[in-house]
Each structure stands twice: as C-alpha cells, then as structure tokens.
Short mmCIF file of C-alpha atoms in Angstrom, two decimals:
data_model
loop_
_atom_site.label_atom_id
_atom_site.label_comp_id
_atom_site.label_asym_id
_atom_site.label_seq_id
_atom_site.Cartn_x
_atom_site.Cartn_y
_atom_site.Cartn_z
CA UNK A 22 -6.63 19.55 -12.54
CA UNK A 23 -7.48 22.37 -10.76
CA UNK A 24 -4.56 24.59 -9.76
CA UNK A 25 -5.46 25.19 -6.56
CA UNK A 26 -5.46 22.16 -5.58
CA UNK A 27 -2.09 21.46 -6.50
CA UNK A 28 -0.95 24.26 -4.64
CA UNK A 29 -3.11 23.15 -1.29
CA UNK A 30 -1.07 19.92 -1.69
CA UNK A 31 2.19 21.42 -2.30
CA UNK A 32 1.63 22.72 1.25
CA UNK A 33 1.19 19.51 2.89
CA UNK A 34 4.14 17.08 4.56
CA UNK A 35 7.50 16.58 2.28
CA UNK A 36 6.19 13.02 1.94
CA UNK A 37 2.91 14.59 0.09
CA UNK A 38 5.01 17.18 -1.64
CA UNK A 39 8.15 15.05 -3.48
CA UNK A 40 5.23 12.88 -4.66
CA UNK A 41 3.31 15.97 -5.99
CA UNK A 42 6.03 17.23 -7.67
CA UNK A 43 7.13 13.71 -9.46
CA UNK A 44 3.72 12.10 -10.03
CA UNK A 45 1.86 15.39 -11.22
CA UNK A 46 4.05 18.54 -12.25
CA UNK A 47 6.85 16.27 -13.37
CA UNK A 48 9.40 18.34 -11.76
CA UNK A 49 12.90 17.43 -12.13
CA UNK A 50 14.58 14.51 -10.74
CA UNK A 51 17.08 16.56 -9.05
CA UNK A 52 14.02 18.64 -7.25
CA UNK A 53 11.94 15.80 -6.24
CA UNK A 54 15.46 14.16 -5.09
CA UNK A 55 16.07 17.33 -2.58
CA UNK A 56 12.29 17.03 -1.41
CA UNK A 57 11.97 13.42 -0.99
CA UNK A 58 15.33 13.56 1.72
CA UNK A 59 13.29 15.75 3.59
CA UNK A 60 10.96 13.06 4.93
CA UNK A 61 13.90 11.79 6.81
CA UNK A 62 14.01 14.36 8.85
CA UNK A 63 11.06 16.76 8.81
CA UNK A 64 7.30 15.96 9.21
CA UNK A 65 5.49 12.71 9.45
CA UNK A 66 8.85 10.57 8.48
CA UNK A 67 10.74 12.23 11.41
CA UNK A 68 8.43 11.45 13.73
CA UNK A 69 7.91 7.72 12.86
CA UNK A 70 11.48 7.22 13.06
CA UNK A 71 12.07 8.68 15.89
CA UNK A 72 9.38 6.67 18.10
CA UNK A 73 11.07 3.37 17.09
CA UNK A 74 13.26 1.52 20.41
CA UNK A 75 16.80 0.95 20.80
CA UNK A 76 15.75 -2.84 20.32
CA UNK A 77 14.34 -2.11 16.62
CA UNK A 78 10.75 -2.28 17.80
CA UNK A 79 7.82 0.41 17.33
CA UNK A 80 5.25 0.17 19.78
CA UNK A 81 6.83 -2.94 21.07
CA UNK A 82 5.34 -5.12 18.89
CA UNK A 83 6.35 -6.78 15.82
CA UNK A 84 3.12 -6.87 14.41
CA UNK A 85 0.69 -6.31 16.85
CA UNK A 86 -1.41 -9.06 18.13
CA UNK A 87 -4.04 -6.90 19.31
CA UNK A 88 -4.69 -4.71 16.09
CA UNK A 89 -1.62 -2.26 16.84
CA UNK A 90 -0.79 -0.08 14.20
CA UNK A 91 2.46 1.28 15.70
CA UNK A 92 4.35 -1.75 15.44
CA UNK A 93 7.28 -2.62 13.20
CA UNK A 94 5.11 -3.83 10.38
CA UNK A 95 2.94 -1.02 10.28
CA UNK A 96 5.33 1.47 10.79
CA UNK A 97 7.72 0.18 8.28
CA UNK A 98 4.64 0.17 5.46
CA UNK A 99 3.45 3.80 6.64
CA UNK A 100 7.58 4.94 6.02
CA UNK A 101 7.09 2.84 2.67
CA UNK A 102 4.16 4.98 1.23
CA UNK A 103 5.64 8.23 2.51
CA UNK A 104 8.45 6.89 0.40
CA UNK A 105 11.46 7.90 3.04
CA UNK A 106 14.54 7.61 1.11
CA UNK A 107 15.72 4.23 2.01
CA UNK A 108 19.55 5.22 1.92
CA UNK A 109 19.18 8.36 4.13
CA UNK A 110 21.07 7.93 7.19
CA UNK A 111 18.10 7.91 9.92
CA UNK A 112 16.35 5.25 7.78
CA UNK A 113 19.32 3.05 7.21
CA UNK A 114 20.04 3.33 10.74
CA UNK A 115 16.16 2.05 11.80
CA UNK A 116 16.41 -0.35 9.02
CA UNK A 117 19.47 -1.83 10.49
CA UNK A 118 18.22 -1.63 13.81
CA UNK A 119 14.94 -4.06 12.77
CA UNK A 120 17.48 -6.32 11.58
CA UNK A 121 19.33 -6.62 14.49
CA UNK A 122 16.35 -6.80 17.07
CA UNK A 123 13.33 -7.65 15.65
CA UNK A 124 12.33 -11.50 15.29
CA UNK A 125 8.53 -13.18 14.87
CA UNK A 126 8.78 -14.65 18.27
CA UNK A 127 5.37 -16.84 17.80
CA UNK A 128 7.17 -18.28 14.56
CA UNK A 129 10.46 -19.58 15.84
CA UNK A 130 12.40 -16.02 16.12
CA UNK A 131 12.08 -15.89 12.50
CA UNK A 132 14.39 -12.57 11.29
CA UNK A 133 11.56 -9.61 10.46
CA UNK A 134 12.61 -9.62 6.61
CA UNK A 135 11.75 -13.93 5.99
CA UNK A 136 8.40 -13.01 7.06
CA UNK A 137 6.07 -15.67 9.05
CA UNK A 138 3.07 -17.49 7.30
CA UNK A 139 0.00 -15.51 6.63
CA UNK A 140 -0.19 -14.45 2.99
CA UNK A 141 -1.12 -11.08 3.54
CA UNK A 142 1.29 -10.26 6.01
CA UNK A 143 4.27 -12.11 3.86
CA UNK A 144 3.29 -9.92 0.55
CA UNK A 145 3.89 -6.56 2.83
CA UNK A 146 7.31 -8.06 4.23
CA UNK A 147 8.85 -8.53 1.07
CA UNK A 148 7.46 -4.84 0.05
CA UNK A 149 9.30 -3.76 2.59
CA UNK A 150 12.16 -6.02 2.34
CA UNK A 151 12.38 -5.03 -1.34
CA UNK A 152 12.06 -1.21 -0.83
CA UNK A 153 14.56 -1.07 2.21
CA UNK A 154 17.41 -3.06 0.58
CA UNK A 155 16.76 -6.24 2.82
CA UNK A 156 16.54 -9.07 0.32
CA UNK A 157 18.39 -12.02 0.63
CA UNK A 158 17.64 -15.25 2.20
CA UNK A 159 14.24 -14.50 3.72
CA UNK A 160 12.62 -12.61 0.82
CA UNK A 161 13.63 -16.24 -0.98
CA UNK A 162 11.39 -18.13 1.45
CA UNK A 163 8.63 -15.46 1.22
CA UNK A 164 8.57 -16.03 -2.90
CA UNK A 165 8.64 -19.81 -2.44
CA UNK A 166 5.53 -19.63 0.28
CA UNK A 167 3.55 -17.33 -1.60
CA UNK A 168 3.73 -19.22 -5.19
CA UNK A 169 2.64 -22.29 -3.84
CA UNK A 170 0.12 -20.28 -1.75
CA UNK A 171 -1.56 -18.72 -4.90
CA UNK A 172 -4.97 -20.33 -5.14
CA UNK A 173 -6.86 -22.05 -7.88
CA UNK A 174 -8.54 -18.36 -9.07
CA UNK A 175 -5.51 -17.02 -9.15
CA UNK A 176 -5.07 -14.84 -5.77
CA UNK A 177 -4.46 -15.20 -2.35
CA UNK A 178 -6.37 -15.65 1.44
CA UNK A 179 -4.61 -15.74 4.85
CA UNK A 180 -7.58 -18.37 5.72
CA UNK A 181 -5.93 -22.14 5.62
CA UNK A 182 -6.19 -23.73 2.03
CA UNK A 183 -8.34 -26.37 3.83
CA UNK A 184 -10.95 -23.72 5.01
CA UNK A 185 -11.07 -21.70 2.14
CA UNK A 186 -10.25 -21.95 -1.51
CA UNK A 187 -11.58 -18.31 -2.48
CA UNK A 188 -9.04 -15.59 -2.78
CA UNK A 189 -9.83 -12.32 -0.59
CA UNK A 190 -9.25 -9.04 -1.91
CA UNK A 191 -7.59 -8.13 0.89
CA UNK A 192 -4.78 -10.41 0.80
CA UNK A 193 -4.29 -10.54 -2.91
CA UNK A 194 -3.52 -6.94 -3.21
CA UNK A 195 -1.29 -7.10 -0.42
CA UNK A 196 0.91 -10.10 -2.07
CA UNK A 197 0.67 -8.31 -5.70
CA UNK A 198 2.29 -5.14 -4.07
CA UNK A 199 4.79 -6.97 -2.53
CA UNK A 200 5.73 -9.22 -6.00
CA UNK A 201 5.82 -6.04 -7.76
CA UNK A 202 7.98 -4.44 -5.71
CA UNK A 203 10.33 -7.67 -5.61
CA UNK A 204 10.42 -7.50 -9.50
CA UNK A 205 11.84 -4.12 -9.21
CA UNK A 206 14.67 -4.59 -6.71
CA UNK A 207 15.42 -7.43 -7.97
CA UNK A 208 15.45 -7.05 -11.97
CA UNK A 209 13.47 -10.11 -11.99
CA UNK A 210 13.08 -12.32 -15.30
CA UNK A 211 11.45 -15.51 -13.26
CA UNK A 212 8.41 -16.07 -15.47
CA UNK A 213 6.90 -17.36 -12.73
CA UNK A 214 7.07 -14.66 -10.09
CA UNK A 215 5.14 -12.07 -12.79
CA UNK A 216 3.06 -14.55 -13.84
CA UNK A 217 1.86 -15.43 -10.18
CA UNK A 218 1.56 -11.79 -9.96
CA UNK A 219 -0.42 -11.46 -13.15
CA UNK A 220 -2.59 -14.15 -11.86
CA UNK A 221 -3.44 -12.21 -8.68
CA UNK A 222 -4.05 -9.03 -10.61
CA UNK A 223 -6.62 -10.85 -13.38
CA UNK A 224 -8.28 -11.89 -10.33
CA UNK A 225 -9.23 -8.23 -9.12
CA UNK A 226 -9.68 -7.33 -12.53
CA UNK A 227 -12.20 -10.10 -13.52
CA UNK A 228 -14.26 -8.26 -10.38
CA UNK A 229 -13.63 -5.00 -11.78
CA UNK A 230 -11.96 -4.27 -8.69
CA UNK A 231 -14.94 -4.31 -6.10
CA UNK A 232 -17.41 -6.47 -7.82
CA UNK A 233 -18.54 -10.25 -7.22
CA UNK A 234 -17.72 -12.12 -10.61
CA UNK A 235 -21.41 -13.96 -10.26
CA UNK A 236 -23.36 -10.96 -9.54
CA UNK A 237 -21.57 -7.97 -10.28
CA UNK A 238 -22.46 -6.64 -6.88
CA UNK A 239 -20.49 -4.92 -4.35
CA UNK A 240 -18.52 -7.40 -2.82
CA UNK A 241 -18.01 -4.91 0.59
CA UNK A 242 -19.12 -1.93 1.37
CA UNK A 243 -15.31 -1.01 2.88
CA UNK A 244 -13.73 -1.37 -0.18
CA UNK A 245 -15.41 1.91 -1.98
CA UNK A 246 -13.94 3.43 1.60
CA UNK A 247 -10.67 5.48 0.90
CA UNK A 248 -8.27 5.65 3.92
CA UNK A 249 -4.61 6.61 4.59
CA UNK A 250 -2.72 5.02 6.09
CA UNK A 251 -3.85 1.65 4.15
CA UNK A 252 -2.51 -1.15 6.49
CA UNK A 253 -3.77 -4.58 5.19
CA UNK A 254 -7.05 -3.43 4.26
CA UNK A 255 -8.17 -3.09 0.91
CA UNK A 256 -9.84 -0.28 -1.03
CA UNK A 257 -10.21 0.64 -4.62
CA UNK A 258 -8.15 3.40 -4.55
CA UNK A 259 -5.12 1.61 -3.45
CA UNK A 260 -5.78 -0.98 -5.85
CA UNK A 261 -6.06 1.33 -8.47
CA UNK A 262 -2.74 3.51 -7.52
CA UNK A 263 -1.01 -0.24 -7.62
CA UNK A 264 -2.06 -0.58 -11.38
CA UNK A 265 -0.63 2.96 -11.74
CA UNK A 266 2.20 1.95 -10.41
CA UNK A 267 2.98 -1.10 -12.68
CA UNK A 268 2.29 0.81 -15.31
CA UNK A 269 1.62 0.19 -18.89
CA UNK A 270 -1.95 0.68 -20.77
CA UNK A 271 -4.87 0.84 -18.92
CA UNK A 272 -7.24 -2.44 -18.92
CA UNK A 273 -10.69 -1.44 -19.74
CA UNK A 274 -11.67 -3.62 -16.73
CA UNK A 275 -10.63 -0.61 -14.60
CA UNK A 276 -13.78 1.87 -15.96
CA UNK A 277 -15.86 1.22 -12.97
CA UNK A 278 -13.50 1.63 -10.28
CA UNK A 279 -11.90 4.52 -11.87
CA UNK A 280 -16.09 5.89 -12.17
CA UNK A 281 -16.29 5.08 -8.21
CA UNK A 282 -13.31 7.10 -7.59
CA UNK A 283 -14.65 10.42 -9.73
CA UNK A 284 -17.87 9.63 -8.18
CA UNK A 285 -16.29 10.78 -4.95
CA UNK A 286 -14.39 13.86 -5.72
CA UNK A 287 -15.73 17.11 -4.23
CA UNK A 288 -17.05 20.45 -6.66
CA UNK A 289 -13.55 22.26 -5.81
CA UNK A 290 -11.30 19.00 -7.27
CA UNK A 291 -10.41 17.51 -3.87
CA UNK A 292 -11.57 14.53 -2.58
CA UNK A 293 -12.48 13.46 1.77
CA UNK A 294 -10.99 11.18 4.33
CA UNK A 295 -12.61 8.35 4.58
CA UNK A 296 -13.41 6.28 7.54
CA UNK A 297 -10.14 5.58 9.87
CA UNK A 298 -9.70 1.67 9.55
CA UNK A 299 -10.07 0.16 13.27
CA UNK A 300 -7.32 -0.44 15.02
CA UNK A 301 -5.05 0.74 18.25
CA UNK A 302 -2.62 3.04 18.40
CA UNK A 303 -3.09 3.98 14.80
CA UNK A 304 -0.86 6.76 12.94
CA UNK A 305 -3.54 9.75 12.25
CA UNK A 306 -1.48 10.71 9.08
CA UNK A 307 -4.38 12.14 7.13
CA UNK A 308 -7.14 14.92 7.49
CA UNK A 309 -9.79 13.54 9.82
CA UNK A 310 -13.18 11.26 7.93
CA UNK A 311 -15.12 14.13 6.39
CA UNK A 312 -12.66 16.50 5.53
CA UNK A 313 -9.99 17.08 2.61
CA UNK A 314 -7.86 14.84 2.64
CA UNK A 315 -4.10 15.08 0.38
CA UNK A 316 -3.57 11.53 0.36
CA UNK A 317 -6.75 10.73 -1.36
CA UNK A 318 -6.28 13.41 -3.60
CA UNK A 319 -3.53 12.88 -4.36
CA UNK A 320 -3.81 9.76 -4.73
CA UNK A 321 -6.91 9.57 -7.05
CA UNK A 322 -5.33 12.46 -9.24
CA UNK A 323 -2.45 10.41 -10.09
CA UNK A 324 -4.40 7.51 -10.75
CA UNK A 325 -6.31 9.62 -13.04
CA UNK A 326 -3.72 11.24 -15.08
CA UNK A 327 -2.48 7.80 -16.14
CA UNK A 328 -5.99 6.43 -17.10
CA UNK A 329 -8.94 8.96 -17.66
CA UNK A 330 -11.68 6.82 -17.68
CA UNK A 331 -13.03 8.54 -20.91
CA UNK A 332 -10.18 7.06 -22.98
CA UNK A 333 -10.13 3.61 -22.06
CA UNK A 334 -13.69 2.58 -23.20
#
C-alpha cells in the first residue's frame, strides 16, 4: 500500500477520510468517531442533506420515474455509503422528515421504509431502513416479500416470476446488501433470513462474480465498470466490498474478481473513475471517468487487505 496514496485519500471528503482511517490505518474508534460526525455537516453529506424539501423529498421524487438520481431513494443510499452518522442531529432530522412526508404514491401511499414491490428496490429500502433506525412494521413486509421472492437459483430479478425465472446480478446484490444489513440491526438468528441471503450470495459466487455458470464468459461488459455512486447497478467491486463487509474467510471463488480488480489499478497504486452510470440529475460524487478516483481506491484497497488474492488459492 503505497503511502502516498493513503495520504492523497486522507485529503479527500470526511466521508472518504473516517473510512480511511477505520478500514486501512485502523485508527482508533474514538478518531474515526470525531471524523465520521463530520459528514453531517461538512462536504458531500452537508450538501445532500441540505437539498432535501420541507416535505421529506429530494428532487421531488420518491424514486424517480424517469431515472432521477436525486430522489429520496438515491439520496438516502448515497448518505448510506458516505456512512453519515445516523444519530447526528441533521440526519435524524431528514430521516424523520422522510417518515413524515414521503409515501410510494403509485403503490397505495405505502410509508418510504415498507418499501413497494420490485426486488431490487425493496433490498435497498430495508438497507436503508436498517442503517437509519427505521425498522419496524415495513422492514417486516419487505423480509416476507423478498423470501418468497428468492428464485429457484437462489437470487433475485425485479422481472415478474412469470417472465423470468433467472436471477440478475443486479438485483441479487441489491437484496443481499439489504439482508445483511437487516441481520445487523436487528441481531438476527432467523435461519431463514441468512440462509436466503447465503443463497443469493452462492449464486454470484457460483459465477465467480461476473461470469456465466455455462460458459464462464463475461456475463456484461458493465459489471467489470467501477462507479461511485453505485445506485442499483451492479459491478464487481461493489460486490466484492459486500463480501468484505460480511466478513469471515475469503471463498476461493472470489480469485478472479479480486484479479479483475488488480488488473485495473494504475503504476502509482490508485485506481480511475469509471464510466458515470446513466441517469438524470445524478450526484457527481467522484473524480470524473478517466481520472483517480478515492472511492475506487479506496474501495478496492480495502477489499484487498481482507483477501489478497495470492493467499486464497
């Protein structure tokens, strides 16, 4: 790990910074405590929250029928992965405001936290439900959906059952996230919440994360594409960094991906943007496509301190 790198990132946002400093110098708790609060009010955090409405919304839009990115969802996932402190007092004060205001209006004024019916969209509710202190009643009807969602293969697809009975990256990683974070708010010992999770998590690792299981060929080229912020799209970074996250010994299974992700790191340790996923009104959080970007790199560093491809063959 090159130290210059470190200290490029350590010169980034608060939101890059706190996770610098916790994920690879292992600074104290205290430290990364006092860095993290600053998201709430300096930097890319402070500006989120201070675009959001009276009425709870961002961009006016709950989700954002025509591919808005500034919308509650989004916004709410993009506050999630800077990881503002969900008990500082302009968060809890958004947070409370979305409950208040914000309904799915196409699904019979649904709350924002119970989610609507699209798997992929449900698995990022309950991340945020679960991260922003919001479970309760709707988080219970998300779980429910979503385990009788989970498709023969083990993952998930926002396509009707009776259209398609193949799981899509795409969603699966999205409803994986979201269980995982549910199991951690929650304390959860339901076998069959983890195992639903485990199911969808065998099925990206049967594929080695980007592979077809018949042919071992690149299921899309978008997926080796590394972009911050992630909204629903998948990549094999952010598949990887959720592994990370759940911790525990690296499957073997990973070597590939974690090869596709060195493969793209830059002579001086850092690695690029990728290209911006499509979309209106998007958040331009990161360096622009081309350049260095700190959430890749930081991203693919930590994912490489906790499995170095040369020790898991």
């Amino acid at each position: 790990m090159h130290d210059d790198v470190i200290t490029w990132l350590l010169g980034s946002d608060p939101s890059v910074r706190w996770q610098v400093m916790r994920d690879l110098h292992d600074a104290p708790a205290d430290a990364v405590a006092t860095e993290r609060a600053r998201v709430a009010t300096e930097g890319w955090g402070a500006r989120l929250l201070a675009e959001q409405g009276d009425d709870g919304y961002w961009g006016g839009q709950v989700y954002g029928s025509s591919r808005e990115r500034n919308s509650v969802m989004w916004t709410l996932q993009v506050l999630r992965n800077l990881g503002a402190p969900p008990d500082a007092a302009p968060v809890r004060a958004a947070i409370d405001r979305v409950v208040d205001g914000v309904v799915w209006a196409e699904f019979d004024d649904l709350p924002y936290f119970s989610g609507e019916v699209e798997e992929c969209v449900n698995g990022g509710v309950l991340a945020n439900a679960a991260y922003f202190g919001e479970l309760g009643a709707g988080s219970d009807r998300i779980i429910a959906r979503l385990l009788d969602e989970t498709l023969p293969d083990g993952g998930w697809n926002c396509e009707p059952a009776d259209e398609s009975q193949r799981s899509s990256f795409d969603s699966t990683l999205c409803v994986v996230e979201g269980l995982l974070a549910y199991e951690r708010a929650t304390g959860s010992t339901d076998a069959s919440v983890t195992d639903a999770r485990h199911g969808g998590e065998e099925y990206l690792l049967e594929r080695s994360l980007f592979r077809r299981k018949s042919t071992g060929e690149l299921v899309k080229p978008r997926y080796t594409n590394f972009s911050f912020p992630t909204y629903w799209f998948y990549d094999v970074l952010r598949a990887l960094d959720h592994f990370r996250d759940a911790g525990g010994r690296p499957d073997t299974r990973l070597r590939p991906a974690l090869d596709l992700v060195l493969g793209q790191r830059d002579d001086d340790g850092r690695w690029r943007a990728g290209e911006r996923w499509p979309g209106r009104e998007r958040y331009e959080i990161d360096a622009p496509a081309g350049e260095p970007s700190p959430w890749n790199t930081l991203r693919a560093l930590r994912v490489l301190r906790w499995a170095d491809p040369a020790s898991i063959d």
